[in-house]
PDB file of C-alpha atoms in Angstrom:
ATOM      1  CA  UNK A   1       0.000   0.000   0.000  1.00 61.00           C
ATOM      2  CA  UNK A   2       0.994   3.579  -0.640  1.00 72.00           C
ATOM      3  CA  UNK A   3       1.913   6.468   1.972  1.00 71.00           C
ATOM      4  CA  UNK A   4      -1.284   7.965   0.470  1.00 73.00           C
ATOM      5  CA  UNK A   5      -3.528   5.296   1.303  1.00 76.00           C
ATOM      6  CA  UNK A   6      -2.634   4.458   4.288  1.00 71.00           C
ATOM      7  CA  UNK A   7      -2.705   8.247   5.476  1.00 70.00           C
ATOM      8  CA  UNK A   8      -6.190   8.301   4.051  1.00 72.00           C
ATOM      9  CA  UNK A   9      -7.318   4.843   5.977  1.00 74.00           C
ATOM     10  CA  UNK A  10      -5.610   6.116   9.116  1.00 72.00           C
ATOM     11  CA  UNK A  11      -7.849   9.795   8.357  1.00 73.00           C
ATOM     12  CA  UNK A  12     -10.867   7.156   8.209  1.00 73.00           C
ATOM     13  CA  UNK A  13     -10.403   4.730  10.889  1.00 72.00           C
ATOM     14  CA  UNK A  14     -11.460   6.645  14.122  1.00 73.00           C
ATOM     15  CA  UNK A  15     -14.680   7.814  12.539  1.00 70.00           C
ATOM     16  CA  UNK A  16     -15.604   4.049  11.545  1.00 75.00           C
ATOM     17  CA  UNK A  17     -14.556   2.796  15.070  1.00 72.00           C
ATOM     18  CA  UNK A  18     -16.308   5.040  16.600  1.00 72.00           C
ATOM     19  CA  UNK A  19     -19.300   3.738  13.781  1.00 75.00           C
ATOM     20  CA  UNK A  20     -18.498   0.128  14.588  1.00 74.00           C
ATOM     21  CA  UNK A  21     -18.266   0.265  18.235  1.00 73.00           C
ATOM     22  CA  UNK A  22     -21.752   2.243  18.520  1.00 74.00           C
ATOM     23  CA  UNK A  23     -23.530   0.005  16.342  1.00 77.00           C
ATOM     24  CA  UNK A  24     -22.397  -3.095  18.064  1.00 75.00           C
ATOM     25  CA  UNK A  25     -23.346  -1.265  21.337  1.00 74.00           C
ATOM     26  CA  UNK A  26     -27.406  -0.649  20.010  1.00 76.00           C
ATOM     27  CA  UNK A  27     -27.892  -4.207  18.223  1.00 75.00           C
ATOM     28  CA  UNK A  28     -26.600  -5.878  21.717  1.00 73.00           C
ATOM     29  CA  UNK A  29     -27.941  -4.215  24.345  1.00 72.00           C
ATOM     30  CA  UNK A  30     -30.516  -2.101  22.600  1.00 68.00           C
ATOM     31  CA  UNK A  31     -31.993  -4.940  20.062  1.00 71.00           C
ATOM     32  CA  UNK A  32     -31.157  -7.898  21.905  1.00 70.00           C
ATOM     33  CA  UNK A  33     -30.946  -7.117  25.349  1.00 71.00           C
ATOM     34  CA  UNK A  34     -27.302  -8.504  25.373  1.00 69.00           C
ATOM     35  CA  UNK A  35     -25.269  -6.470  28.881  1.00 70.00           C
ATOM     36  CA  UNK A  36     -21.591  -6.434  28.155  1.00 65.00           C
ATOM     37  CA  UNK A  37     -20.219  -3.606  29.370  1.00 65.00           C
ATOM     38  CA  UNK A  38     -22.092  -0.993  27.266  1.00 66.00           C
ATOM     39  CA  UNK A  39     -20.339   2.232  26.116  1.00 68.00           C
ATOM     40  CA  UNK A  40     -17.322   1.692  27.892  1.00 72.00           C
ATOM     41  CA  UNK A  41     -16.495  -1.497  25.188  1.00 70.00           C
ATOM     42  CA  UNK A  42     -17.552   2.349  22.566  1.00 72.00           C
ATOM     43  CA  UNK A  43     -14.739   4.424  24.183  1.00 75.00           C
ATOM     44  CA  UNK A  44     -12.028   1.160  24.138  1.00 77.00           C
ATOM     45  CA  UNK A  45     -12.725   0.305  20.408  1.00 76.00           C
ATOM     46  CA  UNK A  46     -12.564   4.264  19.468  1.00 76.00           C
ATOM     47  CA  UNK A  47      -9.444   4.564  21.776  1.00 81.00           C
ATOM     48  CA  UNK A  48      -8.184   1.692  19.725  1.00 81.00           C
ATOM     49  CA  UNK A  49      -9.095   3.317  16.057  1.00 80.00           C
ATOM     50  CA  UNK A  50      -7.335   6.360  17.199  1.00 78.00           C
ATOM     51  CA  UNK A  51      -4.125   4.408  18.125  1.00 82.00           C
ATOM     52  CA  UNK A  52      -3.842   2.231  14.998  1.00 82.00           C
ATOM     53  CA  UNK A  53      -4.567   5.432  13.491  1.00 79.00           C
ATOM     54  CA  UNK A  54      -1.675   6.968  14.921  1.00 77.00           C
ATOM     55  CA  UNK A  55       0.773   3.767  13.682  1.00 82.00           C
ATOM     56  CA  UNK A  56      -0.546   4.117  10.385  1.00 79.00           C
ATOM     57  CA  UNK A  57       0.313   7.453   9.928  1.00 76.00           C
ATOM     58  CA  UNK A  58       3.732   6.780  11.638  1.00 78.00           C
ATOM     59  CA  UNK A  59       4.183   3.941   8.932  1.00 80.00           C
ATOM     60  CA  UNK A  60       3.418   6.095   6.312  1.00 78.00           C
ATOM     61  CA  UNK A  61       5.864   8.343   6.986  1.00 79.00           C
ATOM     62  CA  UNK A  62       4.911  11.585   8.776  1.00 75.00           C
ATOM     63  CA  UNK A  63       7.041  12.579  11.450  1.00 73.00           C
ATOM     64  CA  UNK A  64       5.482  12.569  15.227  1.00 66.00           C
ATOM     65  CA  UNK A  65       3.907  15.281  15.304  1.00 71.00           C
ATOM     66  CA  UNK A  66       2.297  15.462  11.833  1.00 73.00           C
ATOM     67  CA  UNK A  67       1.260  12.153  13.159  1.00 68.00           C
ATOM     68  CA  UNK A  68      -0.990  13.360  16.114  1.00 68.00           C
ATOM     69  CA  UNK A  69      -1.637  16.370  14.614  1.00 69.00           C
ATOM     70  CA  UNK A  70      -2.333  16.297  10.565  1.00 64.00           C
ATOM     71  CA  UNK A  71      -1.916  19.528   8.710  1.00 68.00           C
ATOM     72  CA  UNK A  72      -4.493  19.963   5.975  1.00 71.00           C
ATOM     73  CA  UNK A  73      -3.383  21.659   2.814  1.00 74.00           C
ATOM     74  CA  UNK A  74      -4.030  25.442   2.306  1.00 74.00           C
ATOM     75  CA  UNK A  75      -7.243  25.655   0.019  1.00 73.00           C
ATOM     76  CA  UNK A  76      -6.155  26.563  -3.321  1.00 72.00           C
ATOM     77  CA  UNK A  77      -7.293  30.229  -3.528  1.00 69.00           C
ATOM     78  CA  UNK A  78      -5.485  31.218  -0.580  1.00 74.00           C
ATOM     79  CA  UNK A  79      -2.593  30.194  -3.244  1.00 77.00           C
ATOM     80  CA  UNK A  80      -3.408  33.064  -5.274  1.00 79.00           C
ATOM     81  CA  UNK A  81      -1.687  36.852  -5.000  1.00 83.00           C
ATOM     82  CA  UNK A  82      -4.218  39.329  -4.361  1.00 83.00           C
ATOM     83  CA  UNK A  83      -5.109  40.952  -7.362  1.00 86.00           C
ATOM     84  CA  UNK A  84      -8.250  42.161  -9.456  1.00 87.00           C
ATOM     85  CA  UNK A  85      -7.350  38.748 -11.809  1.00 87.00           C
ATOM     86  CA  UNK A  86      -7.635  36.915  -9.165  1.00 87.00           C
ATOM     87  CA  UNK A  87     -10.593  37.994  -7.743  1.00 89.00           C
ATOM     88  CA  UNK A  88     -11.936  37.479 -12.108  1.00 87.00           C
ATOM     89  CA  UNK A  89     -10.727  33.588 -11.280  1.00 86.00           C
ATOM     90  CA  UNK A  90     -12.262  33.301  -8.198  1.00 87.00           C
ATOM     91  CA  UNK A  91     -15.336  34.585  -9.593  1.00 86.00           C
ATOM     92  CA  UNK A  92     -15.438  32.830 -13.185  1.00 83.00           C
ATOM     93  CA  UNK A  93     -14.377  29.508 -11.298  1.00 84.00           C
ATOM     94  CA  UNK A  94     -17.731  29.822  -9.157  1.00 84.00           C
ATOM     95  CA  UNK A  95     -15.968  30.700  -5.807  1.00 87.00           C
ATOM     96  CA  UNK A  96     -17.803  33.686  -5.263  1.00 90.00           C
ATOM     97  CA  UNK A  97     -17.073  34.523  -1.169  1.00 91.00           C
ATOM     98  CA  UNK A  98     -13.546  33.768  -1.742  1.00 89.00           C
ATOM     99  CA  UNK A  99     -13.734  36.089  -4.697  1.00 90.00           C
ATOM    100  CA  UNK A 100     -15.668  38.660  -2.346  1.00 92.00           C
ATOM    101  CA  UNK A 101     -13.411  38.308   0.352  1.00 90.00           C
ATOM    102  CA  UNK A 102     -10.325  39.071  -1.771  1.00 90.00           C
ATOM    103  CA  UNK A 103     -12.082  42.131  -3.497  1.00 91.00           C
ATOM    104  CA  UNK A 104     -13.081  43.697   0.096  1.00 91.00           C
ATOM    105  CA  UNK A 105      -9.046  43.319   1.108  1.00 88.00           C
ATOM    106  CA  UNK A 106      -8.274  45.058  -2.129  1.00 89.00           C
ATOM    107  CA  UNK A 107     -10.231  47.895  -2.301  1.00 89.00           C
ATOM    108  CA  UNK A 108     -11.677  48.049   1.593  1.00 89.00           C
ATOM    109  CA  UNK A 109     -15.036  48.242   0.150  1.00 89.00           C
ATOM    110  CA  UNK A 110     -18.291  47.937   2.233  1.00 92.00           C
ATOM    111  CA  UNK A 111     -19.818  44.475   1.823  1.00 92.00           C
ATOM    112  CA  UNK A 112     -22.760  45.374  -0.089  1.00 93.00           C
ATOM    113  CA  UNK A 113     -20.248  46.778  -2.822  1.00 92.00           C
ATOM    114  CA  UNK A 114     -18.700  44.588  -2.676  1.00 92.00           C
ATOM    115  CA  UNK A 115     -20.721  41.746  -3.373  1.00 93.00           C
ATOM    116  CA  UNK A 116     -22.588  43.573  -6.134  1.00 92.00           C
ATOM    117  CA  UNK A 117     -18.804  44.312  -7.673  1.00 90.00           C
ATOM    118  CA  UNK A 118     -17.950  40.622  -7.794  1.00 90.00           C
ATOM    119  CA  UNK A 119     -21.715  40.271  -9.073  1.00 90.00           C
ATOM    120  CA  UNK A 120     -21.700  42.309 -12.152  1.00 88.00           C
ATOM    121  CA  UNK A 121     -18.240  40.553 -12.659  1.00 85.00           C
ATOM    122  CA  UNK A 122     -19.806  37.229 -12.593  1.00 85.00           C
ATOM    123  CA  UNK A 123     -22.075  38.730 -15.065  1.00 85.00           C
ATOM    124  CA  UNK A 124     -20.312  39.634 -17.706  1.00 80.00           C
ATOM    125  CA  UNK A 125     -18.621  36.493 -17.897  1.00 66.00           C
ATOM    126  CA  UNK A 126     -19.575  35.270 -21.438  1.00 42.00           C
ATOM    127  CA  UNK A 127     -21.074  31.585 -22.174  1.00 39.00           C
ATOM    128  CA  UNK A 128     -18.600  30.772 -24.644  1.00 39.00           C
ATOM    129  CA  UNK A 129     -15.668  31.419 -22.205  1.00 50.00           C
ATOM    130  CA  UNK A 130     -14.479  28.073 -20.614  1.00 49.00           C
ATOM    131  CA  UNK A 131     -13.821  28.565 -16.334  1.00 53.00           C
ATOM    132  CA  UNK A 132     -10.780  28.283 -14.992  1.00 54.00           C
ATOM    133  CA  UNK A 133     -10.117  25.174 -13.211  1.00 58.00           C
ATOM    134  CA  UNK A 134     -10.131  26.079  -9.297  1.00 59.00           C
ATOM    135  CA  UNK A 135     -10.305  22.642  -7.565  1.00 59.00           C
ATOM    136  CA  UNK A 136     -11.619  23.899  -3.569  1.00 59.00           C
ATOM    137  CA  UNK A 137     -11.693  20.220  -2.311  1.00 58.00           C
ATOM    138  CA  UNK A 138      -8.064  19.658  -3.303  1.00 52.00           C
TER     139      UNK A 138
END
């Protein structure tokens, strides 16, 4: 397996112990009136996701303390220098508060003008021009 995948199973793993854990918790206890130790045998299954979690990342590579504490990468339009052609991107890529945002540090504009601004901007875009290609989940 690849650093990448296993830093994406270890982002997954607490989450679906957590998942797994609760679930096992309701169908015993809850559905068939099972007593085992109830949501303590939650917190020790989570506690475990969260360790192996830790080892993967560890495995994959990332020092210690990228390991207990990821970093997520910078969205991608914080990437961008503040200018008018930026704030054009922004807009023509669909990211319109990140567009607003940057035209309000430019100019110091009042939010109302500033949202109408990046409006008429979005307006005059034409439907022949292709958008630029902004991924925000990246």
């Amino acid at each position: 397996m690849d650093r990448q995948k296993l830093r994406r199973l270890a982002d997954r793993l607490p989450f679906s112990g957590a998942l797994l854990g609760l679930g096992t918790y309701l169908v015993d206890e809850r559905l068939l009136g099972h007593q085992r130790g109830g949501l303590a045998a939650v917190g020790v299954v989570f506690f475990l996701a969260l360790v192996t979690s830790w080892v993967l990342r560890r495995v994959s590579g990332m020092t210690w303390r990228e390991a207990l504490w990821p970093r997520r990468e910078p969205p991608p339009w914080t990437q961008l220098p503040p200018s008018m052609a930026s704030v054009n991107e922004l807009a023509r890529a669909g990211l319109r508060i990140q567009a607003i945002k940057m035209y309000r540090e430019l100019t110091g504009m009042e939010l109302k003008a500033s949202v109408e601004a990046v409006d008429a901007m979005i307006a005059q875009r034409t439907l022949h021009e292709p958008a630029p290609r902004i991924d925000p989940h990246r």
